[in-house]
mmCIF file with all atom_site columns, C-alpha atoms in Angstrom:
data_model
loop_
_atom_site.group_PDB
_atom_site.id
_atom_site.type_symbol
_atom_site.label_atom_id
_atom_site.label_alt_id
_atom_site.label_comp_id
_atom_site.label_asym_id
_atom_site.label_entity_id
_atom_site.label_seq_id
_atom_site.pdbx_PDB_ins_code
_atom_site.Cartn_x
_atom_site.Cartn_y
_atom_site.Cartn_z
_atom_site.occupancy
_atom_site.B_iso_or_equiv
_atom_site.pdbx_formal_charge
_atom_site.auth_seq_id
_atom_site.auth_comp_id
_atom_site.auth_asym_id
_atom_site.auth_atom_id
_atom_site.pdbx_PDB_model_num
ATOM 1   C CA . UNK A 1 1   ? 3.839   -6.640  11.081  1.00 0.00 ? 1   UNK A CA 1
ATOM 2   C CA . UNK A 1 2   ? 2.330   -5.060  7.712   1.00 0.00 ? 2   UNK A CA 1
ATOM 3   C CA . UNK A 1 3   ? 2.004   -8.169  6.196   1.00 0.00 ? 3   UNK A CA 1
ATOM 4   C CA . UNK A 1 4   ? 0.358   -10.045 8.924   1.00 0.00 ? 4   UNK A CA 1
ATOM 5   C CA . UNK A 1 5   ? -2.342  -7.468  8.525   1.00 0.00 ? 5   UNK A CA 1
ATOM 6   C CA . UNK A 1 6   ? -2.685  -8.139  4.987   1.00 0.00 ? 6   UNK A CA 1
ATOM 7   C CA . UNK A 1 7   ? -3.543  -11.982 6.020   1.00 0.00 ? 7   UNK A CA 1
ATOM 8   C CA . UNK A 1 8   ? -5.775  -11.317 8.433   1.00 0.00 ? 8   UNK A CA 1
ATOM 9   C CA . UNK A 1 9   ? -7.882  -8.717  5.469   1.00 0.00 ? 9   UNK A CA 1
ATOM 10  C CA . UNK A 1 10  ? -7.675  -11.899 3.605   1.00 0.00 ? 10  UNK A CA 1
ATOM 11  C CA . UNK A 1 11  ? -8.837  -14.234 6.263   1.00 0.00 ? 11  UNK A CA 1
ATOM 12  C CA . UNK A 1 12  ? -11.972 -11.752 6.411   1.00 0.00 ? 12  UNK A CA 1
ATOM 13  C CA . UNK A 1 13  ? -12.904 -10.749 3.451   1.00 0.00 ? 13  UNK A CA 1
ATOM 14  C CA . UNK A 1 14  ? -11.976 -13.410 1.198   1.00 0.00 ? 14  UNK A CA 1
ATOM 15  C CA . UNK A 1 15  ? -13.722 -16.086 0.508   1.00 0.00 ? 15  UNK A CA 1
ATOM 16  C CA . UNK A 1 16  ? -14.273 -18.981 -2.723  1.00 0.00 ? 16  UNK A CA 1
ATOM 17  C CA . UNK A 1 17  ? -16.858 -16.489 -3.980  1.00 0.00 ? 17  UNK A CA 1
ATOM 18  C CA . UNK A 1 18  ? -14.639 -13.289 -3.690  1.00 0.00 ? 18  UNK A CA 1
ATOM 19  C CA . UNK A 1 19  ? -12.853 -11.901 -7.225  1.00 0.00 ? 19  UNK A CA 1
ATOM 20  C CA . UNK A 1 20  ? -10.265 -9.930  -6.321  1.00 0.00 ? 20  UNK A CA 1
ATOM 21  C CA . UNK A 1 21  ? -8.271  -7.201  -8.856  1.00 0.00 ? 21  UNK A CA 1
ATOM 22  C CA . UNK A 1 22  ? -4.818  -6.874  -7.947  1.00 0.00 ? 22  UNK A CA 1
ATOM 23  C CA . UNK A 1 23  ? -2.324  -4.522  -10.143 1.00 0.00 ? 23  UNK A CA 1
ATOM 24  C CA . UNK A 1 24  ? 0.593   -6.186  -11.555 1.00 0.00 ? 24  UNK A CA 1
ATOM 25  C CA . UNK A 1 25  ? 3.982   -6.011  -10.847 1.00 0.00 ? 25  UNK A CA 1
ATOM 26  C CA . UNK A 1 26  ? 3.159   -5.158  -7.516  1.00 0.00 ? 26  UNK A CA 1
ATOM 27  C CA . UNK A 1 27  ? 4.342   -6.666  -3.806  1.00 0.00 ? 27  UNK A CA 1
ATOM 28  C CA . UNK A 1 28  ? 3.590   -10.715 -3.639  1.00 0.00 ? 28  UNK A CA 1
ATOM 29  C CA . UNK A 1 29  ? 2.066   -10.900 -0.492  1.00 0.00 ? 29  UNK A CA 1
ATOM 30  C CA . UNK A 1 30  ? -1.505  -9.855  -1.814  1.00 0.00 ? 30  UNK A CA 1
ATOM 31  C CA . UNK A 1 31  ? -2.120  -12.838 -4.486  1.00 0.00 ? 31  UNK A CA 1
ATOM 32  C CA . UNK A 1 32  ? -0.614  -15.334 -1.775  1.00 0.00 ? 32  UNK A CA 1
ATOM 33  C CA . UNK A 1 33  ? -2.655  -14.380 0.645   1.00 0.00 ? 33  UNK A CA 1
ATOM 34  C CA . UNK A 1 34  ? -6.129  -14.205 -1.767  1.00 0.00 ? 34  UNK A CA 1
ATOM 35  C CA . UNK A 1 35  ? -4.801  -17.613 -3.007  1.00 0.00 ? 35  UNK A CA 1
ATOM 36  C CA . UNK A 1 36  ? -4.441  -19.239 0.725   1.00 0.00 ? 36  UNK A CA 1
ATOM 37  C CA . UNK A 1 37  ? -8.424  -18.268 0.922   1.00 0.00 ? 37  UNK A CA 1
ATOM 38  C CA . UNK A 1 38  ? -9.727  -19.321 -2.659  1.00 0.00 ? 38  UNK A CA 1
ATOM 39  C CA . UNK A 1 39  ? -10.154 -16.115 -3.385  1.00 0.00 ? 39  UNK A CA 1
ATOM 40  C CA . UNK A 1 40  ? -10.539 -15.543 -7.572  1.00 0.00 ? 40  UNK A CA 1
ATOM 41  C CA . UNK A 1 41  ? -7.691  -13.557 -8.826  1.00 0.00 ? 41  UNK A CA 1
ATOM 42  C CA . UNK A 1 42  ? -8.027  -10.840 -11.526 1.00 0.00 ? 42  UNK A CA 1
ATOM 43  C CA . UNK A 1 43  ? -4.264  -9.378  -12.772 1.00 0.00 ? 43  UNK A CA 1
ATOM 44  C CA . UNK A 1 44  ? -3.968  -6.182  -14.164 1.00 0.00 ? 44  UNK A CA 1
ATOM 45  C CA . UNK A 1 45  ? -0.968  -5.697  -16.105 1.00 0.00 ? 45  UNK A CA 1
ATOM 46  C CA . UNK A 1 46  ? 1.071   -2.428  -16.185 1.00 0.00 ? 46  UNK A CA 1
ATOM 47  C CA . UNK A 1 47  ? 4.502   -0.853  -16.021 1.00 0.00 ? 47  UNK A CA 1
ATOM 48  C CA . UNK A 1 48  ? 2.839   2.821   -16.553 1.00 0.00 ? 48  UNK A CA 1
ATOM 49  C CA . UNK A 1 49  ? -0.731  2.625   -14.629 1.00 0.00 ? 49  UNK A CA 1
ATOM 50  C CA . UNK A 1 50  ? -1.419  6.342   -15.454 1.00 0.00 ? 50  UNK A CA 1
ATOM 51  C CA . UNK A 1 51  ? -2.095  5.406   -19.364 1.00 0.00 ? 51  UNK A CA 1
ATOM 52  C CA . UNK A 1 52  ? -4.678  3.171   -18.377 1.00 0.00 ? 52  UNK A CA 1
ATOM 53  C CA . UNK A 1 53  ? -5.910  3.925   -15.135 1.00 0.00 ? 53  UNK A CA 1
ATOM 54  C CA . UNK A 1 54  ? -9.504  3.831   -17.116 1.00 0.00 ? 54  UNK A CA 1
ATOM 55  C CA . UNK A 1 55  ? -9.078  0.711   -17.991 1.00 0.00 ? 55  UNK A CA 1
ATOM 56  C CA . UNK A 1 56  ? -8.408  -0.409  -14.502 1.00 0.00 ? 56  UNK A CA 1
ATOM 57  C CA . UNK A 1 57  ? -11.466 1.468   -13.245 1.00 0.00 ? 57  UNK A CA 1
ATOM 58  C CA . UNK A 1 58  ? -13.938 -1.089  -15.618 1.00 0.00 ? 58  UNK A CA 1
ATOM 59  C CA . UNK A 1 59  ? -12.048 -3.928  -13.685 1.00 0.00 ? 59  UNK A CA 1
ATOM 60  C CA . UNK A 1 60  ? -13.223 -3.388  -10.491 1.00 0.00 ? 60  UNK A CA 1
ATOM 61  C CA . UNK A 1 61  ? -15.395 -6.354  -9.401  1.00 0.00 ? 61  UNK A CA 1
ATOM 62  C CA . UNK A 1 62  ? -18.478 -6.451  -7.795  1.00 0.00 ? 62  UNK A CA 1
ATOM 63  C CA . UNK A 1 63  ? -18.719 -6.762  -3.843  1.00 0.00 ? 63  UNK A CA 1
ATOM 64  C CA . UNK A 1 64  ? -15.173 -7.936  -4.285  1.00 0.00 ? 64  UNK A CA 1
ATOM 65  C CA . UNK A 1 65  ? -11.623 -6.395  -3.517  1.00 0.00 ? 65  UNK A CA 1
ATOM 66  C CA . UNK A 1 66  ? -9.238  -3.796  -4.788  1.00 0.00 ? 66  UNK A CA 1
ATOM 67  C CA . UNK A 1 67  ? -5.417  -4.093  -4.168  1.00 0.00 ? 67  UNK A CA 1
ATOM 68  C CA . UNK A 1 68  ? -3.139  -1.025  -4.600  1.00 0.00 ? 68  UNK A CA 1
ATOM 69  C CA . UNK A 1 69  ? 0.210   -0.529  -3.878  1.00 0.00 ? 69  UNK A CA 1
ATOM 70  C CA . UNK A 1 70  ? 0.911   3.381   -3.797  1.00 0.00 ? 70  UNK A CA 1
ATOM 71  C CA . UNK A 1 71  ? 3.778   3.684   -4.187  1.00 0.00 ? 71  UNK A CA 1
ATOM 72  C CA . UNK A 1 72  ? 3.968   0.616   -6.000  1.00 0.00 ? 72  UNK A CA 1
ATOM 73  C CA . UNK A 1 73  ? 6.469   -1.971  -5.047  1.00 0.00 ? 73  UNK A CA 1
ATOM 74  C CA . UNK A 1 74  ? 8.573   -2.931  -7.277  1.00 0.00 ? 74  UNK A CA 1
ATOM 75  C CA . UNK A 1 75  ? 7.807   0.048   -9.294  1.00 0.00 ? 75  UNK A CA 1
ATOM 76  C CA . UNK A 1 76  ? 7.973   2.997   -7.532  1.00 0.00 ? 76  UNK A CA 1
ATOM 77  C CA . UNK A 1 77  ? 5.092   4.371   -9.666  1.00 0.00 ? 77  UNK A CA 1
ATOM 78  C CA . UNK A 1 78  ? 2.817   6.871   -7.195  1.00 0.00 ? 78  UNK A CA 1
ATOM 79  C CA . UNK A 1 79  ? -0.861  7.478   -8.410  1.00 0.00 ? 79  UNK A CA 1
ATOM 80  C CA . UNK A 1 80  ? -2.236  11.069  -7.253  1.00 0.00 ? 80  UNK A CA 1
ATOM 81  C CA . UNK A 1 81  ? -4.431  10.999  -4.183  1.00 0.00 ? 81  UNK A CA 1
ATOM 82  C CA . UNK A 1 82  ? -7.429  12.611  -6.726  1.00 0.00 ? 82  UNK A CA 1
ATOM 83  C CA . UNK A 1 83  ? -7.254  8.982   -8.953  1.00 0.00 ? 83  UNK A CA 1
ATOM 84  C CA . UNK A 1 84  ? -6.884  6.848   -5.969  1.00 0.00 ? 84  UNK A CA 1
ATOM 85  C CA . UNK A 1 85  ? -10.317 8.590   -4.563  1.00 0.00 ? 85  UNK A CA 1
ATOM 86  C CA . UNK A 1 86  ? -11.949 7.568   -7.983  1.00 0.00 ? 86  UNK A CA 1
ATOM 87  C CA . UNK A 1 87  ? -10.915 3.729   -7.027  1.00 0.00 ? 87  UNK A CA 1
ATOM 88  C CA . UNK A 1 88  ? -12.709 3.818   -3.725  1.00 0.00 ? 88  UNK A CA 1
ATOM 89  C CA . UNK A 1 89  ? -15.747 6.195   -5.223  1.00 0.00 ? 89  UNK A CA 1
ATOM 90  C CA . UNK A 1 90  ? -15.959 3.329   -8.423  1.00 0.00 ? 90  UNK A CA 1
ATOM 91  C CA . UNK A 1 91  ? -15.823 0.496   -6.024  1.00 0.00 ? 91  UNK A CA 1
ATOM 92  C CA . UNK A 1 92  ? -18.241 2.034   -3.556  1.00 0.00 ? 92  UNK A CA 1
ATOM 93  C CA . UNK A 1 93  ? -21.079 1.572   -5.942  1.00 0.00 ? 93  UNK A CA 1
ATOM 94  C CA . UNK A 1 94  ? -20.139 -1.976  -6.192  1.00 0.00 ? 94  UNK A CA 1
ATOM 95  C CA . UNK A 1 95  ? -20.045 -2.484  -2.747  1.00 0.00 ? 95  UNK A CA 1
ATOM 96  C CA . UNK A 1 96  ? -16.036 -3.328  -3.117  1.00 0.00 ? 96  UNK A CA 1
ATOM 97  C CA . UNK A 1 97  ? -13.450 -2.983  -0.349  1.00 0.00 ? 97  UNK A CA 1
ATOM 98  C CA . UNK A 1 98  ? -10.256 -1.394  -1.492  1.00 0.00 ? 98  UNK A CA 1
ATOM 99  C CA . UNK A 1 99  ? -6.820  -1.880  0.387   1.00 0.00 ? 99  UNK A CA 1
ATOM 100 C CA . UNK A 1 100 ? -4.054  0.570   -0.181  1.00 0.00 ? 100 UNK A CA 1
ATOM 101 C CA . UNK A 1 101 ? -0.953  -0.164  1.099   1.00 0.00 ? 101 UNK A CA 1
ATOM 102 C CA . UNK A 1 102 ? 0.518   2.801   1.820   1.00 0.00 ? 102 UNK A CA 1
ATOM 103 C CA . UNK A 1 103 ? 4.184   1.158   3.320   1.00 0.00 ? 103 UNK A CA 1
ATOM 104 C CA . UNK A 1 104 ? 6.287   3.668   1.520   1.00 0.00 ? 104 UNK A CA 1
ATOM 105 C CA . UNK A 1 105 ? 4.370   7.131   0.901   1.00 0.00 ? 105 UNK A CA 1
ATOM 106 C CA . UNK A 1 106 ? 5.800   8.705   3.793   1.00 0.00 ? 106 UNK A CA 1
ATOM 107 C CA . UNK A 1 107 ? 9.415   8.606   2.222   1.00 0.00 ? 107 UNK A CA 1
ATOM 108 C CA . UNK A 1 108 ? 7.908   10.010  -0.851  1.00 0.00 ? 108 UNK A CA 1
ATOM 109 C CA . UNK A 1 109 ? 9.918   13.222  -1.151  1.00 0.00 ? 109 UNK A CA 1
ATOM 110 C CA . UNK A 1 110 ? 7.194   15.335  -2.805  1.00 0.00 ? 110 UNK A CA 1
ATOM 111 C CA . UNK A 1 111 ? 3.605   14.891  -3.272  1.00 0.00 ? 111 UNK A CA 1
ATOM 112 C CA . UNK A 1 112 ? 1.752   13.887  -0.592  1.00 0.00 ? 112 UNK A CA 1
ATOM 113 C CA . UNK A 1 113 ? -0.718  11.191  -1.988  1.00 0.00 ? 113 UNK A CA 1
ATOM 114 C CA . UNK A 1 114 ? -1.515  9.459   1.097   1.00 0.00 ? 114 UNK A CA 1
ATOM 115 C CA . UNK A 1 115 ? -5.113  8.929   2.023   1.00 0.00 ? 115 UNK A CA 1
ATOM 116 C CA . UNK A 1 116 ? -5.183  8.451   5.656   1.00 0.00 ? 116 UNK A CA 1
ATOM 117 C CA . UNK A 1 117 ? -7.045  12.587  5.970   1.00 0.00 ? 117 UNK A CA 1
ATOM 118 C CA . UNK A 1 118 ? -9.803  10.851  4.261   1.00 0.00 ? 118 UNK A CA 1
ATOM 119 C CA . UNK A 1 119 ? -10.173 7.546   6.112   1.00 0.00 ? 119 UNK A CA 1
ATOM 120 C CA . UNK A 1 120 ? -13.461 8.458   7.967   1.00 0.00 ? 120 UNK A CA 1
ATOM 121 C CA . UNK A 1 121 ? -15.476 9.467   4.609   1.00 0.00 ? 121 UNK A CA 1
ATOM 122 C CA . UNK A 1 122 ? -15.112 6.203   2.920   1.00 0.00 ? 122 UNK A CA 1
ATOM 123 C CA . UNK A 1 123 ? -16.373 3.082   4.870   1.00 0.00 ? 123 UNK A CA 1
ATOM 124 C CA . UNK A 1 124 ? -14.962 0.665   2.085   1.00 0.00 ? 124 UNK A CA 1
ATOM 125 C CA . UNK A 1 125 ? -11.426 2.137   2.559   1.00 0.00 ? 125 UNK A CA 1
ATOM 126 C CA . UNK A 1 126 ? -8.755  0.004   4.353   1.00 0.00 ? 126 UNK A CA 1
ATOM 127 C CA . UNK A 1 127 ? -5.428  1.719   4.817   1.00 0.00 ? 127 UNK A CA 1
ATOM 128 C CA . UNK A 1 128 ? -1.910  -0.563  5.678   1.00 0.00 ? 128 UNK A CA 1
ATOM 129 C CA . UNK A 1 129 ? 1.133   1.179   7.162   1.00 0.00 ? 129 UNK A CA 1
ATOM 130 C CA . UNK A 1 130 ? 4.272   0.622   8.552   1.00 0.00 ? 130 UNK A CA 1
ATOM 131 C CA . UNK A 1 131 ? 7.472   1.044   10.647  1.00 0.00 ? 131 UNK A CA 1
ATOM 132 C CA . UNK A 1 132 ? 9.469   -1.292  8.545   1.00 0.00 ? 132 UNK A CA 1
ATOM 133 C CA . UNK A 1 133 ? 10.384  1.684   5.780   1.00 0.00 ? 133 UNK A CA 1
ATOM 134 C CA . UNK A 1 134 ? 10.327  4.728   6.508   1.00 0.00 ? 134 UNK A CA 1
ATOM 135 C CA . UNK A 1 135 ? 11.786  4.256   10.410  1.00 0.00 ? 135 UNK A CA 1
ATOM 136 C CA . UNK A 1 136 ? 13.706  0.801   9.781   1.00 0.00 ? 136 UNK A CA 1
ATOM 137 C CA . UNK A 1 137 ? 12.382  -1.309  12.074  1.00 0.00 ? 137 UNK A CA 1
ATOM 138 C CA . UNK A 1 138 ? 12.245  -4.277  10.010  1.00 0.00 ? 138 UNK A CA 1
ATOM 139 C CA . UNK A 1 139 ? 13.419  -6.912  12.486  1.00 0.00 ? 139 UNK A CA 1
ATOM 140 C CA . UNK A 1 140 ? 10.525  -5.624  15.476  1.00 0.00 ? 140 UNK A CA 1
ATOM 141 C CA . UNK A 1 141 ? 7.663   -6.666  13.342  1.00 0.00 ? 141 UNK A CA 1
ATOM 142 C CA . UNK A 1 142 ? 5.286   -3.311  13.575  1.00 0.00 ? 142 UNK A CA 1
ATOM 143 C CA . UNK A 1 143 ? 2.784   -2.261  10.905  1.00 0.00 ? 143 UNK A CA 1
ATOM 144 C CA . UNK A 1 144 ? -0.558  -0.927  11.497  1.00 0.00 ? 144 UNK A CA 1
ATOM 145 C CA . UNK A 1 145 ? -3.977  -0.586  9.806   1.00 0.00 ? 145 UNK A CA 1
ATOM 146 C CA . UNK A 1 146 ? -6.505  2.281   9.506   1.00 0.00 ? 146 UNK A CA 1
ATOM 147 C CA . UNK A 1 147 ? -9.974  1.800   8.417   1.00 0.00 ? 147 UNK A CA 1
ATOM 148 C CA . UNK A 1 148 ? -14.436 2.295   8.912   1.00 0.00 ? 148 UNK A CA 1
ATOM 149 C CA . UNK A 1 149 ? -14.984 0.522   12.461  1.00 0.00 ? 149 UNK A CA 1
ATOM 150 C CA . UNK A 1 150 ? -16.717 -2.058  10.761  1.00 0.00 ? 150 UNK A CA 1
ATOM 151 C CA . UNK A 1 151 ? -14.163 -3.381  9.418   1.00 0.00 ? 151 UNK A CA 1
ATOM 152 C CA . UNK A 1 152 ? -11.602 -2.637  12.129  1.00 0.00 ? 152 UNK A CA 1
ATOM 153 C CA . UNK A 1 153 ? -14.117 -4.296  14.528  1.00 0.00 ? 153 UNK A CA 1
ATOM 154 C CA . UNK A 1 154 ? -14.058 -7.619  11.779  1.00 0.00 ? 154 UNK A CA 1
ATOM 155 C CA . UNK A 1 155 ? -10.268 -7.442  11.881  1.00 0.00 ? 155 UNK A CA 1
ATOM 156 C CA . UNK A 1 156 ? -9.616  -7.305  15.766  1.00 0.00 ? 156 UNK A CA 1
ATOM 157 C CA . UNK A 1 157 ? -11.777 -10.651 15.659  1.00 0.00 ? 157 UNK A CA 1
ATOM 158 C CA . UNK A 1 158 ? -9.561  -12.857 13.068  1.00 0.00 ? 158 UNK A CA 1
ATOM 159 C CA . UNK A 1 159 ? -6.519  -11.665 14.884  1.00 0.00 ? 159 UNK A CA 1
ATOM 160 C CA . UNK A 1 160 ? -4.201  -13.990 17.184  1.00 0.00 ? 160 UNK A CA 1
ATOM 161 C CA . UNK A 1 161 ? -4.617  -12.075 20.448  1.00 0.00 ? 161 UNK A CA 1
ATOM 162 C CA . UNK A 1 162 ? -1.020  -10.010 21.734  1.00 0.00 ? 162 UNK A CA 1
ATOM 163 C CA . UNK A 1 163 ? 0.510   -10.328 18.237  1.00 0.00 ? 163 UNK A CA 1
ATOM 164 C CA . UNK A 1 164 ? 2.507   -7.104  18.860  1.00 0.00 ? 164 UNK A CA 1
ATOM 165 C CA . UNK A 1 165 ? 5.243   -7.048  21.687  1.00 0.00 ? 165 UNK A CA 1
ATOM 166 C CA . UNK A 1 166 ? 6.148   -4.810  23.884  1.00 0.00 ? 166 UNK A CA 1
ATOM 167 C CA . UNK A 1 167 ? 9.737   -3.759  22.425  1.00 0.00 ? 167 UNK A CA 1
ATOM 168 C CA . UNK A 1 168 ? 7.811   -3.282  19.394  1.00 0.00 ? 168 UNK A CA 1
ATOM 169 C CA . UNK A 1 169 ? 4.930   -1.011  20.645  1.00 0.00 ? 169 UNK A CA 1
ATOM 170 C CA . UNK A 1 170 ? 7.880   1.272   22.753  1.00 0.00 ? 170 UNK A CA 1
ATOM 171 C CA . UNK A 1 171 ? 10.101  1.488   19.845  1.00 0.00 ? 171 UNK A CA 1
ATOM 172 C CA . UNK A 1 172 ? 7.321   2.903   17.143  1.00 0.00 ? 172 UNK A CA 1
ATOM 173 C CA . UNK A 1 173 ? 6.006   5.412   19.912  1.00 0.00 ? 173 UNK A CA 1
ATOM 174 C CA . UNK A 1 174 ? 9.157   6.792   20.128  1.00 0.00 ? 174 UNK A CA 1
ATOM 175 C CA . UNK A 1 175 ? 9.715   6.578   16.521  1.00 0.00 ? 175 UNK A CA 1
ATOM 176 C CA . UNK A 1 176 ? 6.375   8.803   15.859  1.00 0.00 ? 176 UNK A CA 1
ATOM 177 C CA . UNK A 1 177 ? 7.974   11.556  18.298  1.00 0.00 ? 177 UNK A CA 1
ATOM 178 C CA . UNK A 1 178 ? 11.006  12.007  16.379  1.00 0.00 ? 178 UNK A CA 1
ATOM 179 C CA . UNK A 1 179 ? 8.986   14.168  13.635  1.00 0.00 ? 179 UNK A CA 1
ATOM 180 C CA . UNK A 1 180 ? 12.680  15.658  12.249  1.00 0.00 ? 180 UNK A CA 1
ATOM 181 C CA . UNK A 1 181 ? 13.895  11.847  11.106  1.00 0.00 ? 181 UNK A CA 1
ATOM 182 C CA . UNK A 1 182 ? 11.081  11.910  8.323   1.00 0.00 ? 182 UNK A CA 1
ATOM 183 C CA . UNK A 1 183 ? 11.677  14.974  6.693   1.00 0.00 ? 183 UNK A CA 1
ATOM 184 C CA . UNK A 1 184 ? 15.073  14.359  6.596   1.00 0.00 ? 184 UNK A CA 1
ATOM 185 C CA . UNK A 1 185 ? 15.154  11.292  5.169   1.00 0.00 ? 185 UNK A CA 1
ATOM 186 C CA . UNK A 1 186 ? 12.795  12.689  2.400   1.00 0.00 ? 186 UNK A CA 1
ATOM 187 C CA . UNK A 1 187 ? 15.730  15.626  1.991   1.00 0.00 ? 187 UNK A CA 1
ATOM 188 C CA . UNK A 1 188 ? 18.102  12.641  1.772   1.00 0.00 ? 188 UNK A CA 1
ATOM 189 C CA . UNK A 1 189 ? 16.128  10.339  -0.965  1.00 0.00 ? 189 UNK A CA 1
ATOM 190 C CA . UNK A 1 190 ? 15.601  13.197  -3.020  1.00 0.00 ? 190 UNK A CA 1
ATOM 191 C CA . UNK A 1 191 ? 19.380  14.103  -3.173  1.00 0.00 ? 191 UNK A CA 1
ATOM 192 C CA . UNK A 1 192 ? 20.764  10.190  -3.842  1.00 0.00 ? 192 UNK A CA 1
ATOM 193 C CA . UNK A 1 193 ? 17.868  9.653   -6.821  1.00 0.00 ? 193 UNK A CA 1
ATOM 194 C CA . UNK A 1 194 ? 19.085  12.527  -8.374  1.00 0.00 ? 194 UNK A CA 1
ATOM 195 C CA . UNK A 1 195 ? 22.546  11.215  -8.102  1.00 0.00 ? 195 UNK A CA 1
ATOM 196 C CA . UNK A 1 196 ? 21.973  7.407   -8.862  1.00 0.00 ? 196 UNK A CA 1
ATOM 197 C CA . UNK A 1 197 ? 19.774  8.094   -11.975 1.00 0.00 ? 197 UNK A CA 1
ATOM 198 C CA . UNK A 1 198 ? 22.029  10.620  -13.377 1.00 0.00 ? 198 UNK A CA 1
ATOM 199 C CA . UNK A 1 199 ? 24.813  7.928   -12.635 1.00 0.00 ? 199 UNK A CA 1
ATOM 200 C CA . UNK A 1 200 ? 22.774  5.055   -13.710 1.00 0.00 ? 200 UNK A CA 1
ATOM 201 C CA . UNK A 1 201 ? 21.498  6.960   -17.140 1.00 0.00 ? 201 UNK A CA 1
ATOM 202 C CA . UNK A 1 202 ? 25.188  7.613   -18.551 1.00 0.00 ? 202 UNK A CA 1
ATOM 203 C CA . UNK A 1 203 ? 25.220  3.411   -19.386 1.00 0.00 ? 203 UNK A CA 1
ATOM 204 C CA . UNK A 1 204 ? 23.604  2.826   -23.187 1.00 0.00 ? 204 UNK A CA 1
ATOM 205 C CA . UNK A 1 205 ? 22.728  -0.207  -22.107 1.00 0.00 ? 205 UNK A CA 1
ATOM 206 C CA . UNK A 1 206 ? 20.534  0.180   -19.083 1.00 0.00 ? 206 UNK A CA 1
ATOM 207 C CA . UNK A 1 207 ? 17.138  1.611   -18.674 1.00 0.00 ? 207 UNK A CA 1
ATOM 208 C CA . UNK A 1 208 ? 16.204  3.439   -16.023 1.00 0.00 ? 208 UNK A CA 1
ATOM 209 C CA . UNK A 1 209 ? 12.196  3.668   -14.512 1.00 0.00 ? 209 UNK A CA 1
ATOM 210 C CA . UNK A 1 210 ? 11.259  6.876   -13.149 1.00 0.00 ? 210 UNK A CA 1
ATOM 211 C CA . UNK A 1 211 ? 10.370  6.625   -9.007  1.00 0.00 ? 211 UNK A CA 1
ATOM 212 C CA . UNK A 1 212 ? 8.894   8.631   -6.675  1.00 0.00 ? 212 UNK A CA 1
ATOM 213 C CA . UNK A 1 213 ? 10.388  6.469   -3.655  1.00 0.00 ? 213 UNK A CA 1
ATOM 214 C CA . UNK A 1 214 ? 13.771  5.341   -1.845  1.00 0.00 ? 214 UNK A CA 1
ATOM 215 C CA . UNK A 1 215 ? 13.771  2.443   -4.752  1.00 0.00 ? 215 UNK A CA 1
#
């Protein structure tokens, strides 16, 4: 799955030397996994990362690693492809690896921020996908990674060998040729937000968050 993936980046790249900068809130997974290899932590705290994404940018650590959640879980909040290529350009110089997970941009209704068409012209990019969102195959265990070859190549060595089944490979290759399922579940998200923050809105006492996700 996605988050073994996120281990084995860890298990790689991570060592007692490494400083990490990981946005916060943002999906647990990443600080466990920097913490099971020493790695040193640096939190970035935001609810609204567009007023001060140039803050973040003087964060980034040298020959270290960038977490980013886009969309961010548990936020929802989805930075524009043209900021998250200013991440990977600003840790470039610093010879940083950045990870994006990128779990739940293809239920993103509008706005295609996704980075994979630009995979091949940054060698410090690491992309993490999955099956578990936006086809719900939770319980099969299938995520996948896109990246340089160097680090693909570092990757395929840290991994436990036949860690995806069968049932698992045949059910995301025939999820991938059912291109209408996508498009209308983005139709479908769209519609519900609408409804569920206009609902939501109408109590005094509750505060809604803006999304640009199912959540």
């Amino acid at each position: 799955g996605a988050t073994e993936i996120i281990y084995n980046f860890c298990s790689a790249f991570v060592n007692k030397k490494t400083k990490v900068l990981i946005p916060c809130p943002t999906f647990s997974e990443y600080e466990k996994a920097v913490k099971l290899f020493d790695g040193k932590i640096i939190r970035f705290k935001s609810m609204n990362f567009k007023n001060v994404f140039p803050q973040f940018l003087t964060k980034i650590p040298t020959k270290g690693i960038v977490f980013f959640c886009n969309p961010n879980n548990p936020t929802g909040e989805l930075l524009s492809k043209k900021s998250m290529v200013k991440i990977i350009k600003t840790a470039k110089k610093k010879s940083t690896l950045v990870f994006v997970d990128e779990t739940f941009i293809e239920l993103v209704p509008e706005l295609n921020a996704s980075l994979v068409k630009t995979i091949k012209s940054y060698e410090n990019l690491f992309i993490l996908r999955s099956f578990t969102k936006s086809f719900g195959l939770a319980g099969l265990r299938i995520g996948y990674g896109l990246g340089s070859k160097k680090i693909i190549e570092i990757l395929q060595r840290v991994k436990i060998p036949w860690n995806v089944n069968y049932i698992a490979q045949s059910a995301a290759s025939a999820a991938l040729c059912y291109s209408d399922f996508l498009e209308k579940s983005r139709k479908n998200i769209k519609k519900e937000y609408s409804f569920l923050m206009n609902s939501l809105s109408k109590f005094q006492w509750l505060t809604c968050s803006q999304s640009s996700t199912n959540f």
